[in-house]
Amino acid sequence: MPKLSNRLDWFSESVIRKMTRIANKYGSINLSQGFPDFDPPKAILEGLKEVANKGPHQYSVTWGAQNFREKLALKQEKFMGIHINPDENVLVTCGSTEAMMCAMMSVCNPGDKVIVFSPFYENYTADTILSGAEPIYVELKPPAFNFDKEELRSAFKQNPKALILCNPSNPTGKVFTKEELLYIGSLAKEYDTFVITDEVYEHIIFKPYKHTYLAALEGMFERTISCSSLSKTYSITGWRLGYIIASKEVIENCKKVHDFLTVGAASPLQEAAIKGLEFRDEYYEELNNTYEKKRKLFLDGLDEIGLKYYEPQGAYYVMVDISEFGYDDDYKFCEWLAQEIGVAAVPGSSFFRGNVSNYIRFHFAKKEETLKEALKRLEKLKEYR
Ligand code: GLN
């Protein structure tokens, strides 16, 4: 067989998504790949029913249906506090996964460097390599997963084309402070660098933390490519509705990549999801309260079992330290956990640069009864310390 692309030697398939298959194989409770086991809001499901009869069922405009972009621009304008023109500043994509890939391919030339904080959501390494670039990793240090300012400056000194910022952060749940974002922004300006954000957890922030949109900071709109999605906000991860918000010039170029990569996001699903974009502020408050409760329930349970973890400030993940179980391979630990304990987690090493194998990541985007059952099973871990 002829040799396949060399690019593929540099990354493996997604460990997160593989863990879902392992969870299914053993029938374990899936706290690995982050997606809910509860229904999306009723209004959105009703919207879906209507669409079945009324359509649309054919392509929408490649960069997103007009009415979807208009409603999205209105909603984001309110939360982000910046002016968003639906015709110039918005591109609708197949999930934020495509949004990030489009952003990276629009920005990077072969050989360019891209700063990635470590730990990181595993897609970023693949995105970087697939767009011909090379990652420069900057460590986020536990317990608060803060970065060292000088280390970040040294990375910028290598003249990167972009920095990828996941805020709130997957897998750590870190919420970047305004002060940190101002610092990142000042370096981006000084070294003339783009910042590509992944803000899919923008509406899942625990008190007293606050989400700051980098694009809204002074002078940052031109160099920020804000990627996000409807997946987590409306519990519709399977609908694959994401988007990019950026300057007209950036969007024009992202549209080109998107047009040839996927043509467009599913038009019936855009139409049905408009119902969500029209929700009032109470919906987002309620969403946050729901996740506050789930977080408390799950973290209290971990405390009860005596597992050590880092408290998330946002998103719906928690990193648990498994050092005490004596495994030197976190992947093996996760397989054992799925098979013997009946709960699936993601091996932490898939999020880190270098050999870090003492963490696993759970998510708590599940019904309370599912979380309770998972905690009941995890109790057995007490016997293995
Ligand atoms: N963001 C989810 C996670 O980290 C996965 C998303 C996906 O698989 N596309 O688990």
Coordinates of N, CA and C and ligand atoms in Angstrom, one line a residue, residues 14 16-17 32-35 97 121 123 170 201 232 240 317 351 361, ligand 1:
S14 N -8.8 10.5 18.7 CA -9.2 11.1 19.9 C -9.4 10.0 21.1
I16 N -10.6 10.8 24.0 CA -11.9 11.1 24.6 C -13.0 10.3 23.9
R17 N -13.0 10.3 22.6 CA -14.1 9.7 21.9 C -13.9 8.1 21.9
S32 N -16.8 10.0 30.6 CA -15.6 10.4 29.8 C -15.9 11.5 28.8
Q33 N -16.4 11.2 27.6 CA -16.7 12.2 26.6 C -17.8 13.1 27.1
G34 N -17.6 14.4 27.2 CA -18.6 15.3 27.8 C -19.8 15.6 27.0
F35 N -20.9 14.9 27.3 CA -22.2 15.2 26.8 C -23.3 14.7 27.7
T97 N -15.7 22.2 16.7 CA -14.5 21.4 16.2 C -14.2 21.9 14.8
Y121 N -7.4 20.7 25.5 CA -8.4 19.9 24.9 C -7.7 19.2 23.7
N123 N -8.1 18.1 20.8 CA -8.2 18.6 19.3 C -7.1 19.6 18.9
N170 N -11.2 23.4 29.2 CA -11.3 21.9 29.2 C -9.9 21.4 29.1
Y201 N -17.9 26.6 26.7 CA -18.5 26.6 28.1 C -18.8 28.0 28.6
K232 N -23.1 22.7 24.2 CA -23.2 22.6 25.6 C -24.3 23.5 26.2
R240 N -24.2 19.3 16.1 CA -23.1 19.8 15.5 C -23.3 21.3 15.0
Y317 N -16.1 19.6 33.9 CA -15.1 18.6 34.1 C -14.4 18.7 35.4
F351 N -4.4 15.0 27.7 CA -4.5 16.4 27.7 C -3.2 17.1 27.9
R361 N -9.9 12.5 34.0 CA -11.0 13.5 33.9 C -12.4 12.9 33.9
Ligands
GLN1 N1 -15.7 18.5 24.5 C1 -16.1 17.1 24.8 C2 -15.1 16.5 25.8 O1 -14.1 17.1 26.0 C3 -16.0 16.3 23.5 C4 -16.5 16.9 22.3 C5 -16.3 16.0 21.1 O2 -16.0 14.8 21.3 N2 -16.5 16.6 20.0 O3 -15.3 15.5 26.2

